[in-house]
Coordinates of C-alpha atoms in Angstrom, one line a residue:
Chain A
M1 CA -19.9 22.0 21.3
T2 CA -17.7 18.9 22.1
E3 CA -14.0 19.1 19.8
P4 CA -14.8 16.2 17.6
K5 CA -12.0 14.0 16.7
I6 CA -12.8 12.0 13.6
L7 CA -14.6 14.0 10.1
V8 CA -16.3 11.3 8.0
F9 CA -17.5 12.8 4.7
D10 CA -20.1 12.1 2.2
I11 CA -18.4 12.1 -1.2
F12 CA -21.0 12.8 -4.3
G13 CA -22.4 16.2 -4.1
T14 CA -20.4 17.1 -0.9
V15 CA -16.6 16.5 -2.1
V16 CA -17.3 15.9 -6.0
D17 CA -19.4 17.7 -8.0
W18 CA -21.0 14.4 -9.8
H19 CA -23.5 16.5 -12.4
R20 CA -20.7 18.3 -13.9
S21 CA -18.1 15.5 -14.3
I22 CA -21.0 13.4 -15.9
V23 CA -22.1 16.0 -18.3
R24 CA -18.3 16.7 -19.5
E25 CA -18.0 13.1 -20.0
V26 CA -20.8 12.3 -21.8
L27 CA -21.0 15.4 -23.9
A28 CA -17.2 14.6 -25.1
R29 CA -18.1 10.7 -25.9
H30 CA -21.9 11.3 -27.4
P31 CA -21.9 14.8 -28.1
Q32 CA -26.2 14.4 -29.4
V33 CA -27.3 13.5 -26.2
D34 CA -28.7 15.5 -23.4
A35 CA -26.0 15.5 -21.3
D36 CA -27.6 17.0 -18.3
A37 CA -30.8 14.9 -18.3
F38 CA -28.5 11.9 -18.6
A39 CA -26.8 12.9 -15.4
L40 CA -29.8 13.1 -13.6
A41 CA -31.3 9.9 -14.6
W42 CA -28.3 7.9 -14.0
R43 CA -28.3 9.7 -10.5
A44 CA -32.4 9.2 -10.1
G45 CA -31.8 5.4 -9.8
Y46 CA -29.2 5.7 -7.1
Q47 CA -31.2 5.6 -4.1
P48 CA -33.8 3.0 -5.6
A49 CA -30.8 0.4 -6.4
M50 CA -29.3 1.3 -3.2
E51 CA -33.3 0.3 -1.2
T52 CA -32.7 -3.3 -2.5
V53 CA -30.1 -3.5 -0.8
R54 CA -30.9 -2.0 2.4
S55 CA -34.1 -3.5 2.8
G56 CA -32.3 -6.9 2.8
G57 CA -34.0 -7.9 -0.6
R58 CA -30.4 -8.9 -2.2
G59 CA -27.1 -9.6 -0.9
W60 CA -24.2 -6.8 -0.6
V61 CA -23.5 -5.7 -3.8
K62 CA -20.7 -2.4 -4.8
L63 CA -21.9 0.5 -6.0
D64 CA -20.4 0.2 -9.3
T65 CA -22.4 -3.0 -9.9
L66 CA -25.6 -0.8 -9.3
H67 CA -24.4 2.0 -11.6
R68 CA -23.6 -0.2 -14.4
E69 CA -27.3 -1.9 -13.7
I70 CA -28.9 1.5 -13.8
L71 CA -26.6 2.7 -16.5
D72 CA -27.8 -0.1 -18.8
R73 CA -31.4 0.7 -18.2
I74 CA -31.2 4.5 -19.2
L75 CA -29.2 4.0 -22.5
P76 CA -32.2 3.2 -24.7
R77 CA -34.0 6.3 -23.5
F78 CA -31.0 8.3 -24.8
G79 CA -30.6 6.4 -28.2
L80 CA -27.5 4.5 -26.7
D81 CA -28.6 1.0 -26.7
H82 CA -25.6 0.1 -29.5
L83 CA -22.7 0.6 -26.8
D84 CA -21.1 -2.6 -26.4
D85 CA -19.8 -3.8 -23.1
T86 CA -16.4 -2.4 -23.0
Q87 CA -17.9 1.3 -24.0
R88 CA -20.5 0.7 -21.4
H89 CA -18.0 -0.3 -18.6
A90 CA -15.6 2.8 -19.8
L91 CA -18.5 5.1 -19.3
N92 CA -19.7 3.5 -16.0
L93 CA -16.0 4.3 -14.6
V94 CA -16.9 7.8 -15.0
W95 CA -17.7 8.0 -11.3
H96 CA -14.5 6.7 -10.3
R97 CA -12.8 10.4 -12.3
L98 CA -15.1 12.7 -10.5
D99 CA -13.9 16.2 -10.2
P100 CA -13.7 17.7 -6.8
W101 CA -15.0 20.8 -6.0
P102 CA -12.5 23.9 -6.3
D103 CA -12.4 24.4 -2.6
S104 CA -12.1 20.6 -1.7
V105 CA -8.4 19.6 -1.7
R106 CA -7.7 22.7 -0.2
G107 CA -10.3 22.4 2.7
L108 CA -9.5 18.9 3.4
T109 CA -6.0 19.7 3.7
R110 CA -6.6 22.3 6.3
L111 CA -8.9 19.7 8.1
K112 CA -6.5 17.0 7.9
S113 CA -3.9 19.0 10.3
R114 CA -6.5 18.7 12.9
F115 CA -8.3 16.2 12.3
T116 CA -8.5 12.5 11.4
I117 CA -10.5 12.7 7.9
C118 CA -12.3 9.8 6.2
S119 CA -14.3 9.7 3.3
L120 CA -17.7 7.9 4.5
S121 CA -19.4 7.3 1.1
N122 CA -21.9 4.7 -0.2
G123 CA -19.4 4.6 -3.2
N124 CA -17.2 1.3 -2.8
L125 CA -13.5 1.5 -1.6
G126 CA -12.0 0.7 -5.3
L127 CA -14.0 4.2 -6.8
L128 CA -13.3 6.1 -3.6
T129 CA -9.5 5.2 -4.1
D130 CA -9.2 6.2 -7.8
M131 CA -11.0 9.1 -7.5
A132 CA -8.7 10.1 -4.2
K133 CA -5.5 9.2 -6.2
R134 CA -6.8 11.2 -9.7
A135 CA -8.2 14.5 -7.9
G136 CA -5.5 14.6 -4.6
L137 CA -7.8 14.1 -2.1
P138 CA -6.0 13.5 1.2
W139 CA -7.8 10.9 3.4
D140 CA -6.1 9.6 6.2
C141 CA -8.6 6.5 5.8
V142 CA -11.1 5.4 3.0
L143 CA -14.5 4.5 4.4
G144 CA -17.2 3.6 2.5
A145 CA -20.7 1.7 2.5
E146 CA -18.2 -1.4 1.4
V147 CA -16.6 -2.0 4.7
F148 CA -20.0 -2.2 6.3
R149 CA -21.9 -4.2 4.0
T150 CA -24.9 -2.1 3.7
Y151 CA -25.9 1.6 2.5
K152 CA -26.7 5.1 4.3
P153 CA -28.7 6.2 5.7
D154 CA -28.4 2.7 7.4
P155 CA -27.5 3.3 11.1
R156 CA -24.8 0.6 11.1
V157 CA -22.7 3.0 8.7
Y158 CA -22.5 5.6 11.0
R159 CA -22.0 3.7 14.0
G160 CA -19.4 1.8 12.3
A161 CA -17.3 5.0 11.7
A162 CA -17.3 5.5 15.3
E163 CA -16.1 1.9 16.3
V164 CA -13.4 1.9 13.7
F165 CA -11.8 4.6 15.9
D166 CA -13.2 3.5 19.4
V167 CA -14.6 6.3 20.0
E168 CA -17.9 7.8 21.3
P169 CA -20.4 8.8 17.9
A170 CA -20.0 12.2 19.6
K171 CA -16.7 12.5 18.7
V172 CA -17.8 11.6 15.5
M173 CA -18.7 14.8 12.7
M174 CA -20.5 13.4 9.5
V175 CA -20.0 16.4 7.1
A176 CA -22.7 16.6 3.8
A177 CA -24.4 18.6 1.4
H178 CA -27.6 16.6 1.9
Q179 CA -30.1 17.0 5.3
D180 CA -31.1 13.6 5.1
D181 CA -28.0 12.1 5.8
L182 CA -26.7 14.3 8.4
A183 CA -30.6 13.5 10.1
A184 CA -29.4 9.3 10.0
A185 CA -26.2 10.4 11.2
R186 CA -27.4 12.8 14.4
A187 CA -30.0 9.9 15.2
C188 CA -26.8 7.7 15.6
G189 CA -25.2 10.6 17.9
L190 CA -22.8 11.9 15.4
Q191 CA -22.2 15.7 15.3
T192 CA -23.0 17.1 12.3
A193 CA -21.6 19.6 9.3
Y194 CA -24.1 21.1 6.6
I195 CA -22.5 22.5 3.6
E196 CA -23.9 24.1 1.0
R197 CA -23.6 22.6 -2.7
P198 CA -26.5 25.0 -4.3
M199 CA -25.1 23.8 -7.6
E200 CA -25.0 20.2 -6.9
F201 CA -27.8 19.5 -9.5
G202 CA -26.6 22.1 -11.8
A203 CA -26.4 25.5 -12.7
A204 CA -29.8 25.8 -14.3
R205 CA -31.4 23.9 -10.6
P206 CA -30.3 26.0 -7.6
K207 CA -30.6 23.6 -4.9
D208 CA -32.4 25.0 -1.7
V209 CA -29.3 25.2 1.2
S210 CA -31.1 26.9 4.2
P211 CA -29.5 26.1 7.4
D212 CA -31.1 23.4 9.7
S213 CA -30.6 24.7 13.3
A214 CA -30.3 20.7 14.4
N215 CA -26.9 20.8 12.8
T216 CA -23.6 21.6 14.9
V217 CA -22.3 23.8 12.0
H218 CA -23.3 25.2 8.8
A219 CA -20.7 26.0 6.3
R220 CA -20.5 27.4 2.6
D221 CA -17.8 24.9 1.4
L222 CA -15.0 23.2 3.0
M223 CA -12.5 26.3 3.2
H224 CA -15.5 28.0 5.7
L225 CA -15.6 24.7 7.4
A226 CA -11.8 24.7 8.3
D227 CA -12.6 28.2 9.4
L228 CA -15.3 27.4 11.5
L229 CA -13.5 24.5 13.1
G230 CA -10.4 26.6 13.9
C231 CA -7.9 25.1 11.4
A232 CA -4.8 27.2 10.2
Chain B
M1 CA 6.5 -9.9 -15.2
T2 CA 3.0 -8.5 -15.8
E3 CA 3.2 -5.1 -14.5
P4 CA 1.1 -5.2 -11.3
K5 CA -1.4 -2.5 -11.2
I6 CA -1.9 -2.4 -6.9
L7 CA 1.0 -3.1 -4.6
V8 CA -0.5 -4.5 -1.0
F9 CA 1.9 -4.1 1.9
D10 CA 2.2 -6.2 4.7
I11 CA 2.8 -3.9 8.0
F12 CA 4.2 -5.0 11.3
G13 CA 8.1 -6.1 10.3
T14 CA 7.5 -4.9 6.8
V15 CA 6.7 -1.0 6.8
V16 CA 7.3 -0.3 10.6
D17 CA 9.7 -1.8 13.1
W18 CA 7.3 -3.1 15.4
H19 CA 10.4 -4.9 18.0
R20 CA 12.6 -1.2 18.4
S21 CA 9.4 0.6 18.6
I22 CA 7.8 -1.2 21.7
V23 CA 10.9 -1.8 23.4
R24 CA 11.5 1.9 23.4
E25 CA 8.2 2.8 24.9
V26 CA 8.2 -0.2 27.5
L27 CA 11.8 1.3 28.7
A28 CA 10.4 4.7 28.9
R29 CA 7.7 3.8 31.0
H30 CA 9.3 0.6 32.7
P31 CA 12.8 1.1 33.0
Q32 CA 13.1 -2.2 35.1
V33 CA 11.4 -4.3 32.8
D34 CA 13.3 -6.4 29.9
A35 CA 11.8 -4.5 27.1
D36 CA 13.4 -7.0 24.5
A37 CA 12.0 -10.3 26.1
F38 CA 8.4 -8.1 26.8
A39 CA 7.9 -7.1 23.1
L40 CA 8.8 -10.5 22.2
A41 CA 6.3 -12.3 24.2
W42 CA 3.6 -9.9 23.2
R43 CA 4.6 -10.9 19.6
A44 CA 4.3 -14.2 20.2
G45 CA 0.8 -14.0 21.4
Y46 CA 0.0 -13.0 17.8
Q47 CA -0.5 -15.8 16.0
P48 CA -2.4 -17.9 18.1
A49 CA -4.7 -15.0 19.0
M50 CA -5.8 -14.6 15.3
E51 CA -5.9 -18.6 14.9
T52 CA -9.1 -18.6 17.2
V53 CA -10.7 -16.0 14.8
R54 CA -9.5 -17.8 11.6
S55 CA -10.5 -21.3 13.1
G56 CA -14.4 -19.8 13.4
G57 CA -13.8 -20.5 17.3
R58 CA -14.9 -17.2 18.0
G59 CA -16.3 -14.7 15.7
W60 CA -14.6 -11.2 14.5
V61 CA -12.5 -9.6 17.0
K62 CA -10.4 -6.8 16.1
L63 CA -6.5 -6.5 16.5
D64 CA -6.5 -3.9 19.3
T65 CA -9.2 -6.5 21.0
L66 CA -6.4 -9.3 20.6
H67 CA -3.0 -7.4 21.7
R68 CA -4.9 -6.1 24.6
E69 CA -5.8 -9.7 25.7
I70 CA -2.3 -10.8 25.2
L71 CA -1.5 -7.8 27.2
D72 CA -3.2 -8.8 30.3
R73 CA -1.9 -12.3 29.9
I74 CA 2.2 -11.5 30.1
L75 CA 1.6 -8.3 32.1
P76 CA 2.4 -10.8 35.5
R77 CA 5.7 -12.4 33.7
F78 CA 7.1 -9.0 33.7
G79 CA 6.3 -7.8 37.1
L80 CA 3.7 -5.4 35.6
D81 CA 0.4 -7.3 37.0
H82 CA -0.7 -3.8 39.0
L83 CA -1.4 -1.6 36.0
D84 CA -4.4 -0.6 36.0
D85 CA -7.0 -0.2 32.9
T86 CA -6.2 3.3 31.9
Q87 CA -2.5 2.5 31.9
R88 CA -3.0 -0.8 29.9
H89 CA -5.1 0.6 27.1
A90 CA -2.3 3.2 26.9
L91 CA 0.4 0.7 26.6
N92 CA -2.0 -1.6 24.4
L93 CA -2.2 1.7 21.8
V94 CA 1.9 1.5 21.2
W95 CA 1.1 -0.5 18.1
H96 CA -0.8 3.0 16.7
R97 CA 2.4 4.7 17.2
L98 CA 5.2 2.0 15.7
D99 CA 8.1 3.6 13.8
P100 CA 8.6 3.3 9.8
W101 CA 11.9 1.8 8.9
P102 CA 14.1 4.5 7.7
D103 CA 13.5 3.8 3.9
S104 CA 9.5 3.4 4.5
V105 CA 8.1 6.6 3.8
R106 CA 10.5 7.8 1.0
G107 CA 9.9 4.2 -0.9
L108 CA 6.1 4.6 -0.7
T109 CA 5.9 8.0 -2.1
R110 CA 8.0 6.6 -4.9
L111 CA 5.9 3.6 -5.4
K112 CA 3.1 5.8 -5.2
S113 CA 3.7 7.8 -8.5
R114 CA 3.5 4.2 -10.4
F115 CA 1.1 2.2 -8.7
T116 CA -2.0 2.3 -6.0
I117 CA -0.6 1.7 -2.8
C118 CA -2.7 0.2 0.1
S119 CA -2.2 -1.6 3.5
L120 CA -3.0 -5.1 3.8
S121 CA -2.4 -5.6 7.5
N122 CA -3.7 -7.9 10.2
G123 CA -4.0 -4.5 12.0
N124 CA -7.2 -2.8 12.4
L125 CA -8.3 0.1 10.7
G126 CA -8.1 2.5 13.3
L127 CA -4.5 1.5 14.4
L128 CA -3.6 1.6 10.6
T129 CA -5.1 5.2 10.0
D130 CA -3.2 6.3 13.4
M131 CA -0.1 5.0 12.4
A132 CA -0.2 6.2 9.0
K133 CA -1.0 9.8 9.8
R134 CA 1.5 9.6 12.8
A135 CA 4.5 8.6 10.6
G136 CA 3.4 10.0 7.1
L137 CA 2.6 6.8 5.2
P138 CA 0.9 8.0 1.9
W139 CA -1.9 5.1 1.6
D140 CA -3.8 5.4 -1.1
C141 CA -6.2 3.3 0.6
V142 CA -6.1 1.5 4.3
L143 CA -6.8 -2.0 3.5
G144 CA -7.0 -4.7 6.2
A145 CA -8.2 -8.0 7.9
E146 CA -11.0 -5.8 9.2
V147 CA -12.8 -5.2 6.1
F148 CA -12.5 -9.0 5.4
R149 CA -13.3 -9.9 9.1
T150 CA -10.8 -12.5 8.9
Y151 CA -7.1 -12.8 9.0
K152 CA -4.5 -13.6 6.9
P153 CA -3.3 -16.0 5.6
D154 CA -6.8 -17.0 5.1
P155 CA -7.2 -16.6 1.2
R156 CA -10.1 -14.5 1.5
V157 CA -8.3 -11.3 2.6
Y158 CA -5.8 -11.7 -0.4
R159 CA -8.8 -12.6 -3.0
G160 CA -10.7 -9.8 -1.3
A161 CA -7.6 -7.3 -2.3
A162 CA -8.2 -8.2 -5.5
E163 CA -11.8 -7.7 -5.4
V164 CA -12.3 -4.1 -4.3
F165 CA -10.0 -2.9 -7.3
D166 CA -12.0 -5.3 -9.5
V167 CA -9.0 -6.8 -10.9
E168 CA -7.7 -9.9 -11.7
P169 CA -5.0 -11.3 -8.7
A170 CA -1.8 -11.3 -10.8
K171 CA -2.4 -7.6 -11.0
V172 CA -2.3 -7.3 -7.6
M173 CA 1.6 -7.3 -5.8
M174 CA 2.0 -8.6 -2.0
V175 CA 4.8 -7.1 -0.3
A176 CA 5.9 -8.6 2.8
A177 CA 8.9 -9.6 4.9
H178 CA 7.5 -13.0 5.8
Q179 CA 7.7 -15.7 3.2
D180 CA 4.6 -17.4 4.6
D181 CA 2.1 -14.3 3.8
L182 CA 3.8 -14.1 0.3
A183 CA 3.4 -17.8 -0.2
A184 CA -0.5 -17.7 1.2
A185 CA -0.7 -14.6 -1.4
R186 CA 0.6 -16.5 -4.2
A187 CA -1.4 -19.4 -3.7
C188 CA -4.6 -16.8 -4.7
G189 CA -2.7 -15.6 -7.5
L190 CA -0.9 -12.4 -6.1
Q191 CA 2.3 -11.6 -7.5
T192 CA 5.0 -10.9 -4.7
A193 CA 7.9 -9.0 -3.7
Y194 CA 9.7 -10.1 -0.4
I195 CA 12.0 -7.2 1.6
E196 CA 14.5 -7.8 3.9
R197 CA 14.0 -6.9 7.0
P198 CA 16.9 -8.9 8.9
M199 CA 16.4 -6.7 12.2
E200 CA 12.7 -7.4 12.6
F201 CA 13.3 -9.1 15.8
G202 CA 15.8 -6.8 16.9
A203 CA 19.8 -6.1 16.4
A204 CA 20.5 -9.4 18.4
R205 CA 18.5 -11.5 16.6
P206 CA 19.1 -11.4 12.8
K207 CA 16.9 -13.3 10.7
D208 CA 17.1 -15.2 7.9
V209 CA 16.4 -13.1 4.6
S210 CA 17.3 -15.7 1.9
P211 CA 15.8 -15.2 -1.0
D212 CA 12.8 -17.9 -2.6
S213 CA 13.0 -17.7 -6.2
A214 CA 9.2 -18.3 -5.8
N215 CA 9.0 -14.6 -5.6
T216 CA 8.3 -12.3 -8.2
V217 CA 10.9 -9.9 -6.6
H218 CA 13.2 -9.5 -3.9
A219 CA 14.3 -6.4 -2.5
R220 CA 16.7 -5.2 0.3
D221 CA 14.0 -2.3 1.2
L222 CA 11.3 -0.1 -0.1
M223 CA 13.7 2.2 -1.9
H224 CA 15.3 -1.1 -3.6
L225 CA 12.0 -2.3 -4.4
A226 CA 11.1 1.5 -6.2
D227 CA 14.3 0.7 -8.4
L228 CA 13.5 -2.7 -9.2
L229 CA 10.1 -1.6 -10.1
G230 CA 10.8 1.1 -12.1
C231 CA 9.8 4.2 -10.1
A232 CA 11.2 7.5 -10.8

């Protein structure tokens, strides 16, 4: 294994626990709603919405806007069609307030001592910055789809990260809890680290976290990744 | 004065002391060279080089590349035409290693407690990230011309910063040691803070730092700015 220089991180599910954070906020605002189903429905609109941009079907639109469009679409299904624009806007910003997994801040802090650490998320820069400031995520640089004007797994995002730092793709390691994100990064020449996040979709719905030998590293969480990469 | 939400910072001259840093590195490598004249000559190529991009005369090129082109052009004048590609590349990266002014890290840390703080520089993202990591500049987000694919004072850079955070331009304050940067930001609706950096071009060449009443704030340095903006 060549030592990477830059670690780039997927965010939703890998660094922060979107499911639990959304369930918590929905329950606090609307206790009558099935918050688990609500979180899953909101997230289910994510890939199809980004695909409209990736396919060139519409111009660049940032994730805050896509999240809001999906929200507007699912609200009637949960009896929340009466929410006004201000309430919808406030709820939509929950994606800026997602909580990190318990190991994230300590793990990233250790990784930062040895590598340049950056987000590489489909979240927009404002979202990622608000999230990092609230949660204390110690990024060296906030990178995201918005910089490259297309969404992962478009190769331009992974190659773009290497170009930003003027390094060969093999000096960049993509860190994610999703094998498809890692496969796309690998196809662009990046190293890959898989992070197990079995509870990403909630404790009631454990996900398959079996290793794929194509990845450079397989880690339980970000503290374990710091161990595996030799960080103090 | 409306309270700003986001502070965006010019970097070269405002947060870091480019002249002294370049003089120091050139003297260490090539003690026979007039390092003061060398630093000024390198910087003098900066605006003309960016203008070729701003005017649309050539496509997007990041600042590392422009710095290298200027370097190649001035080397013969200083008797350094014999430097090979590796040596030129290493010297060019001095812009990633500029030292902050003595008040910068403490001032930014105080400002960060109350505002979202971002670079908004013509430097490329890799340069700004390397610089921040080495110097301990605690940015919430590294923004720069590279995100907007044009150079300041193109209005798209200032407006782009407000759009990233989905706020009115008046909620953003541009912080800079250059009145022309601030005038361009003001024309886009941003608030402006002038920072006195009388020694930007070296101690032998003090620059005019008189106030312009068009600015929202006039501060001696970043600690003073933190005082004026009510930071603890």
